[in-house]
mmCIF file of C-alpha atoms in Angstrom:
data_model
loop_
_atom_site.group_PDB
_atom_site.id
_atom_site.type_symbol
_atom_site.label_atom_id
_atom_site.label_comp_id
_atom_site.label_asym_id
_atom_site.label_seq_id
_atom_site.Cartn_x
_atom_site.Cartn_y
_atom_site.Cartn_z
ATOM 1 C CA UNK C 8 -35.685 -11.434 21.484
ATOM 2 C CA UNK C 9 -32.206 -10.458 20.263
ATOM 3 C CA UNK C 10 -31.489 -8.703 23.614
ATOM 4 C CA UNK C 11 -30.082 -5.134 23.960
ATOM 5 C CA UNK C 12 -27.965 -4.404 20.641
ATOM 6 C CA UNK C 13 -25.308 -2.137 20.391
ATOM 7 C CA UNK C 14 -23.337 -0.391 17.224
ATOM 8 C CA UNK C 15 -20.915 -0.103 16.188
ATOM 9 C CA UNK C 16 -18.637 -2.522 19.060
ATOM 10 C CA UNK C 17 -15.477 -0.810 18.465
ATOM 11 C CA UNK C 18 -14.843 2.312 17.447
ATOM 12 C CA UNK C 19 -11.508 4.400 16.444
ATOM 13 C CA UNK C 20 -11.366 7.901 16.040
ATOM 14 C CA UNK C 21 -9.849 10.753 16.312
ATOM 15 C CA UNK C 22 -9.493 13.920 18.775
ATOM 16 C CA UNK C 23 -12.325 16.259 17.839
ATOM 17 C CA UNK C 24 -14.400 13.985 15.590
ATOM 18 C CA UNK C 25 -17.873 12.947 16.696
ATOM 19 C CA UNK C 26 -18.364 10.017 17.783
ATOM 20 C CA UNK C 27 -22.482 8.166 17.925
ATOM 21 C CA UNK C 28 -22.814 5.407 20.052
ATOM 22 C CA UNK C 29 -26.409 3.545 19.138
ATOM 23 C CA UNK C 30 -28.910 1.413 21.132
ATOM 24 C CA UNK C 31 -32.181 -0.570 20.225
ATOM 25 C CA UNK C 32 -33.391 -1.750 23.458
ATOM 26 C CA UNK C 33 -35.690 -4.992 24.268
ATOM 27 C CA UNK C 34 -39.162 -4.840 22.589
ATOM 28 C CA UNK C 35 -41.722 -3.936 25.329
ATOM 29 C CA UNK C 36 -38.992 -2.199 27.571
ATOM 30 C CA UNK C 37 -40.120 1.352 28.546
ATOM 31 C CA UNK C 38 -36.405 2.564 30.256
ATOM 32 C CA UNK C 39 -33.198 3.071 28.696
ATOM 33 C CA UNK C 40 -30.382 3.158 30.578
ATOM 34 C CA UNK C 41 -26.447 4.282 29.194
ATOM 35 C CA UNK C 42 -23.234 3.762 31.231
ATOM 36 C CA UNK C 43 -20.138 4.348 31.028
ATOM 37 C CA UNK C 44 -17.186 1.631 32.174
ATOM 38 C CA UNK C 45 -13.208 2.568 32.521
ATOM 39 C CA UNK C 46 -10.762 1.029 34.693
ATOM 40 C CA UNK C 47 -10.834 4.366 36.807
ATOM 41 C CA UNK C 48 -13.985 4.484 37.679
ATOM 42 C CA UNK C 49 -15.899 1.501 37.024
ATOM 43 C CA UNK C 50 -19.739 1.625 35.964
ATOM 44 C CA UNK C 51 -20.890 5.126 36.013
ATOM 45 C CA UNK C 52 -24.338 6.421 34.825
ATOM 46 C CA UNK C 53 -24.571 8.497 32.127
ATOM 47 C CA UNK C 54 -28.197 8.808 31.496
ATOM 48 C CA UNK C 55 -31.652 6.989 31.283
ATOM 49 C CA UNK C 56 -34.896 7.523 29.619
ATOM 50 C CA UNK C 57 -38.493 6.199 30.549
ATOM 51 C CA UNK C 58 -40.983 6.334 28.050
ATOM 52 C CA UNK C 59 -38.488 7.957 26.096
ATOM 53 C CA UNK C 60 -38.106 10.630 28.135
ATOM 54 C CA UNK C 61 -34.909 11.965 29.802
ATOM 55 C CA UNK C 62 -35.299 11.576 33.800
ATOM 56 C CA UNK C 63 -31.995 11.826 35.029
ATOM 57 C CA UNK C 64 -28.690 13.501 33.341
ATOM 58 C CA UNK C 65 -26.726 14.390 36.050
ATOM 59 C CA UNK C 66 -24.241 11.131 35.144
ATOM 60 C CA UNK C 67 -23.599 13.206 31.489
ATOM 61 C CA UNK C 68 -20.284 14.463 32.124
ATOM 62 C CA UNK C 69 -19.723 17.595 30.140
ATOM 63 C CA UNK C 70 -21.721 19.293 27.680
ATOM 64 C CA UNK C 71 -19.668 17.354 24.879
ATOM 65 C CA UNK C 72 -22.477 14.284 25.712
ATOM 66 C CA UNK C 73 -25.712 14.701 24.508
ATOM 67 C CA UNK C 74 -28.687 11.263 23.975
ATOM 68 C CA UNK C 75 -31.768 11.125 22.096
ATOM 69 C CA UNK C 76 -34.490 8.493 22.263
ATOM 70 C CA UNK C 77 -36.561 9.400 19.234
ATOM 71 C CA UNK C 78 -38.888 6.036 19.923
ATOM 72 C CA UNK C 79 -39.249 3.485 21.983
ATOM 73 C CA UNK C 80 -36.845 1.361 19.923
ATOM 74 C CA UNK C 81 -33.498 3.394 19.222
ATOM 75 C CA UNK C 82 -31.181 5.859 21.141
ATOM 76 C CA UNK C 83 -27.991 7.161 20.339
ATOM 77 C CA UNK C 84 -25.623 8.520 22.681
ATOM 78 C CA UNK C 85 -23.157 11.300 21.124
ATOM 79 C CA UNK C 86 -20.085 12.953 21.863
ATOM 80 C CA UNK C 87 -18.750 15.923 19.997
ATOM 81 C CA UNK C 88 -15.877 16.725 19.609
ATOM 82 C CA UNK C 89 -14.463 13.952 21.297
ATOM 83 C CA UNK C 90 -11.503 13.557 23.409
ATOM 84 C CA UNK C 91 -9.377 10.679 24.570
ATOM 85 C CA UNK C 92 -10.243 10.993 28.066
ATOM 86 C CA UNK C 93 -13.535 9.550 26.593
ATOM 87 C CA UNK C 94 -11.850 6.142 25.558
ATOM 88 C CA UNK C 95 -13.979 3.646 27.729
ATOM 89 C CA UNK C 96 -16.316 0.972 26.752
ATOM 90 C CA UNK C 97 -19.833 2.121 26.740
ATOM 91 C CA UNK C 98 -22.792 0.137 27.769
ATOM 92 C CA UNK C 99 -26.817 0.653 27.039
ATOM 93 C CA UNK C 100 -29.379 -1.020 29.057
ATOM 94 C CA UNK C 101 -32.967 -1.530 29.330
ATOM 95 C CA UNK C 102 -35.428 -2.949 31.801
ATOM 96 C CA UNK C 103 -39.284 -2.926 32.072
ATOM 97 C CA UNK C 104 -40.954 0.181 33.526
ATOM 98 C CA UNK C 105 -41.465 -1.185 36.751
ATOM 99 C CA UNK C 106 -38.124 -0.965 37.807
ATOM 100 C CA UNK C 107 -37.882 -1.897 41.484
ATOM 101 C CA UNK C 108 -39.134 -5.436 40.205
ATOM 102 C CA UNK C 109 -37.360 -5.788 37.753
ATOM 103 C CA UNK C 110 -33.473 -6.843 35.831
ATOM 104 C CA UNK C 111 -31.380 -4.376 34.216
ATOM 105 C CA UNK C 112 -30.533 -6.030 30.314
ATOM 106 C CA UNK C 113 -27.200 -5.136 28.985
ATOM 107 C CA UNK C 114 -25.877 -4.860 25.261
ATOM 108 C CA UNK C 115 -22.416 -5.835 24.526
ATOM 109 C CA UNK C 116 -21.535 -2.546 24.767
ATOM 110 C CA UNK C 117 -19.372 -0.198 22.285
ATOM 111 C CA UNK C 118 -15.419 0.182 23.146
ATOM 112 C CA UNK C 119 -14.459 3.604 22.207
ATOM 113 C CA UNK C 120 -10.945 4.299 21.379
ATOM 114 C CA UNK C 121 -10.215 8.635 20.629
ATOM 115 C CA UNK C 122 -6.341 9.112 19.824
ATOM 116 C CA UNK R 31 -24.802 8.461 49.407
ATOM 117 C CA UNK R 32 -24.833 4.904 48.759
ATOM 118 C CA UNK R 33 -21.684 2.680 48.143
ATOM 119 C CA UNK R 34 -20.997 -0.771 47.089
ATOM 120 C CA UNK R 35 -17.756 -2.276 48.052
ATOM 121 C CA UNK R 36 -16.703 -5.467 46.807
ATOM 122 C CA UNK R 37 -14.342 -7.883 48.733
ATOM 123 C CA UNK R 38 -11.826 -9.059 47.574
ATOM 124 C CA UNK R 39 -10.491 -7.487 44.929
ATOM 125 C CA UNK R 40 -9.118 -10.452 42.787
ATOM 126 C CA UNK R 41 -9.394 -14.212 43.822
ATOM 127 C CA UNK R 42 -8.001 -17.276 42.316
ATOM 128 C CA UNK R 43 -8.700 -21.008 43.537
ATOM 129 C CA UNK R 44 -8.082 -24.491 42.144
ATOM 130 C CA UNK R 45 -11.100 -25.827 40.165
ATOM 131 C CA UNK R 46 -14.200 -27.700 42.385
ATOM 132 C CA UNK R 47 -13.844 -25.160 45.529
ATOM 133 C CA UNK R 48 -16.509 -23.803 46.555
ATOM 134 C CA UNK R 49 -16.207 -19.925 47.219
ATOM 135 C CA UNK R 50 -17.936 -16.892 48.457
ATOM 136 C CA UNK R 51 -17.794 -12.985 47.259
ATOM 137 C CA UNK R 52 -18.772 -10.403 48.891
ATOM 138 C CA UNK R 53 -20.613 -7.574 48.324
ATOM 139 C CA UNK R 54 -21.222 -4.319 51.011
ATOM 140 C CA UNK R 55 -23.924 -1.766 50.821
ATOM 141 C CA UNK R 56 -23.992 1.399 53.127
ATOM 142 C CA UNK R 57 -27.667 2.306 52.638
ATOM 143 C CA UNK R 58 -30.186 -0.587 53.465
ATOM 144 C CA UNK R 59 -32.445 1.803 50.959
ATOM 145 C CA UNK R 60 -32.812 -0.300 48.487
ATOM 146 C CA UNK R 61 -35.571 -1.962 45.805
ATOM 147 C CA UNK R 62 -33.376 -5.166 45.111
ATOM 148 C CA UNK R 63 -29.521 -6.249 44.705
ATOM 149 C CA UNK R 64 -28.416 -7.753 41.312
ATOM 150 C CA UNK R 65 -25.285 -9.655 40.454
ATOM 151 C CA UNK R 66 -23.876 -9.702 36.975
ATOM 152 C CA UNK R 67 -20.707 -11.725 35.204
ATOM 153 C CA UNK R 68 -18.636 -9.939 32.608
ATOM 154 C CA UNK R 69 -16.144 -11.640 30.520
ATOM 155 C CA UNK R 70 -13.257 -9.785 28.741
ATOM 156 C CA UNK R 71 -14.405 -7.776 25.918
ATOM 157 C CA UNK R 72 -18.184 -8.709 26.761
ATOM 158 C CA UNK R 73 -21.227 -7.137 28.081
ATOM 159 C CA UNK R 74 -22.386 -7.751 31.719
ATOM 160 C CA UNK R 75 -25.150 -10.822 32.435
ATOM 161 C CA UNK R 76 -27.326 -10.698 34.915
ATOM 162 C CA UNK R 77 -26.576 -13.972 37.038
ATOM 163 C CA UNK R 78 -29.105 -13.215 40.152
ATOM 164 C CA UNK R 79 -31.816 -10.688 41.275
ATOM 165 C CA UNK R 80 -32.523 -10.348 44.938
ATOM 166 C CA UNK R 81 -35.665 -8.221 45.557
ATOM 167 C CA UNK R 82 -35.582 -6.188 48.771
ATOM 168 C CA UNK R 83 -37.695 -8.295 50.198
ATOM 169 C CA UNK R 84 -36.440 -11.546 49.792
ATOM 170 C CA UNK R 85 -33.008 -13.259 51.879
ATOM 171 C CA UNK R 86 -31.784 -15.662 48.670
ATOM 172 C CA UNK R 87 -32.105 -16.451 44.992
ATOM 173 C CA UNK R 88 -30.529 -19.544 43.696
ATOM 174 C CA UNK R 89 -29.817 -20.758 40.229
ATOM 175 C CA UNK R 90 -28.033 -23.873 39.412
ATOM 176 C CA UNK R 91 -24.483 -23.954 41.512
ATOM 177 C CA UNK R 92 -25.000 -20.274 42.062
ATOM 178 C CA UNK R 93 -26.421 -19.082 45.473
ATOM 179 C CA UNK R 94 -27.063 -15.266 46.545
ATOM 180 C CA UNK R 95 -28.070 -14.353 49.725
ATOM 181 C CA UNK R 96 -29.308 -10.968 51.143
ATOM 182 C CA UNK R 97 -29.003 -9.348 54.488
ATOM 183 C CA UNK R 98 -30.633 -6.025 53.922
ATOM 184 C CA UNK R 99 -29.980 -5.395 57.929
ATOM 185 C CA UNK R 100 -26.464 -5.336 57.647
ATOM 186 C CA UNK R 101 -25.922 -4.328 54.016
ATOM 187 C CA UNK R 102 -24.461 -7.663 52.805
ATOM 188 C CA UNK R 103 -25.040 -9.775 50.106
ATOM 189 C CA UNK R 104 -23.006 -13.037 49.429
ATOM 190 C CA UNK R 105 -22.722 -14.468 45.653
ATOM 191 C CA UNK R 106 -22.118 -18.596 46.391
ATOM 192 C CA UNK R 107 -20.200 -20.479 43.658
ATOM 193 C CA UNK R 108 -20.394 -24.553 44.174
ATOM 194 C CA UNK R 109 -17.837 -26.377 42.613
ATOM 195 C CA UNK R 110 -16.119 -24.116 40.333
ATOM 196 C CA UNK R 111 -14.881 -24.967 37.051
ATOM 197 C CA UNK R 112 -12.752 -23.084 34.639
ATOM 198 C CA UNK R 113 -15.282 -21.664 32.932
ATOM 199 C CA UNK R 114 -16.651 -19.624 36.241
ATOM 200 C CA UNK R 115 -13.663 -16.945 35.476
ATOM 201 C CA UNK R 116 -14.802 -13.481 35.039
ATOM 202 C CA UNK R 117 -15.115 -10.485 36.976
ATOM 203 C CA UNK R 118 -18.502 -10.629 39.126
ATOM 204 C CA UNK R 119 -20.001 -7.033 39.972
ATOM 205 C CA UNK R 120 -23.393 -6.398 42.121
ATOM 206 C CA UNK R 121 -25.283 -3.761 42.055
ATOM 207 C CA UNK R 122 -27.867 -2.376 44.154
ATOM 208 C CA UNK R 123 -30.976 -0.286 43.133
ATOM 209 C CA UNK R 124 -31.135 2.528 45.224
ATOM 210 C CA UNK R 125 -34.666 4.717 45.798
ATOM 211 C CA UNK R 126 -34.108 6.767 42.999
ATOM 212 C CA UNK R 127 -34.458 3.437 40.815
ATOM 213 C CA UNK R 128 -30.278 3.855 39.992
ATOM 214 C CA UNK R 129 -28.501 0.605 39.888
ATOM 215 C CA UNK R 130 -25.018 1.717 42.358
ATOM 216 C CA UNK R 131 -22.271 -0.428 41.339
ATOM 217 C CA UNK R 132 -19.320 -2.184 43.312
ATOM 218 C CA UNK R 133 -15.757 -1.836 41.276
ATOM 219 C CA UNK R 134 -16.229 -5.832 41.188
ATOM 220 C CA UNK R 135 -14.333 -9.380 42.100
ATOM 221 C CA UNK R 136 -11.943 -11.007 39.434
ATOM 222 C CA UNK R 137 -12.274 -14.865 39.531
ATOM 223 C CA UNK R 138 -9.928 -16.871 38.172
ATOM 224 C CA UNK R 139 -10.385 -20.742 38.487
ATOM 225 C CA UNK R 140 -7.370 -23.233 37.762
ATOM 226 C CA UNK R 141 -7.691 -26.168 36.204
#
């Protein structure tokens, strides 16, 4: 397996575009995981999915955020309209169901640049 | 709420030390204790997983050790070389199955 891919790895753009971050987790892995990673603040949780399902959102930081995991093989994570205080390099992650057993994959995540 | 605090901050030795980092937990609460690598401009790798249950995982010149007790967990480097520099983070799996990061340790090893 591949491992966790992310798209694009660097993106550019500008105040008030929007911005979609995407994610095709490891084959047979049931949660989804998306983080966020700035000097400020380190890793931060933005969301995660099981069984493609939303469990916990609190992590999403305004209303700007949204995610979507329309199968078990793709998610996007999408900001609109951006801002630069959302410059920060985000990471997706999956793991098998069973979490408490279980390692956390990471993609190489996306660096996000809004000027 | 739990915390992970990593000590120290930044270290630097000369290459073929041996070294310890340091990782605190407040909340002994916990399903297992992972630590990852992450070099510049890369993702994270998961180096070792530590279930709750268990007091070490080893893998090749890495060692980690667990003391759920006092909230500690120790990542072991044996003879370092150069290409052992990167920032090492741990995280610990809380019981709401979140993985609760430390702001991690930057290595740098000397030739």
């Amino acid at each position: 397996d591949a491992g966790v891919i992310q798209s694009p790895r660097h993106e550019v753009t500008e105040m008030g575009q929007e911005v979609t971050l995407r994610c095709k987790p490891i084959s047979g892995h049931n949660s989804l995981f998306w983080y966020r990673q700035t000097m400020m603040r380190g890793l931060e949780l933005l969301i995660y999915f099981n069984n493609n399902v939303p469990i916990d959102d609190s992590g999403m930081p305004e209303d700007r955020f949204s995610a979507k995991m329309p199968n078990a093989s793709f998610s996007t994570l999408k900001i609109q309209p951006s801002e630069p205080r959302d410059s920060a390099v985000y990471f997706c992650a999956s793991s098998p169901l069973q979490l408490m057993n279980t390692e956390a994959f990471f993609g190489q995540g996306t660096r996000l640049t809004v000027v | 709420k739990q915390e992970v605090t990593q000590i120290p901050a930044a270290l630097s030795v000369p290459e073929g030390e041996n070294l310890v980092l340091n990782c605190s937990f407040t909340d002994s609460a916990i399903y297992n204790l992972q630590w990852f690598r992450q070099d510049p401009g890369k993702g994270l790798t998961s180096l070792l997983l530590i279930q709750s249950s268990q007091r070490e995982q080893t893998s090749g010149r890495l060692n980690a050790s667990l003391d759920k007790s006092s909230g500690r967990s120790t990542l072991y480097i044996a003879a370092s070389q150069p290409g052992d520099s990167a920032t090492y983070l741990c995280a610990v799996m809380d019981s709401n199955y979140q993985l609760i990061w430390g702001a991690g340790t930057k290595l740098i090893i000397k030739p």
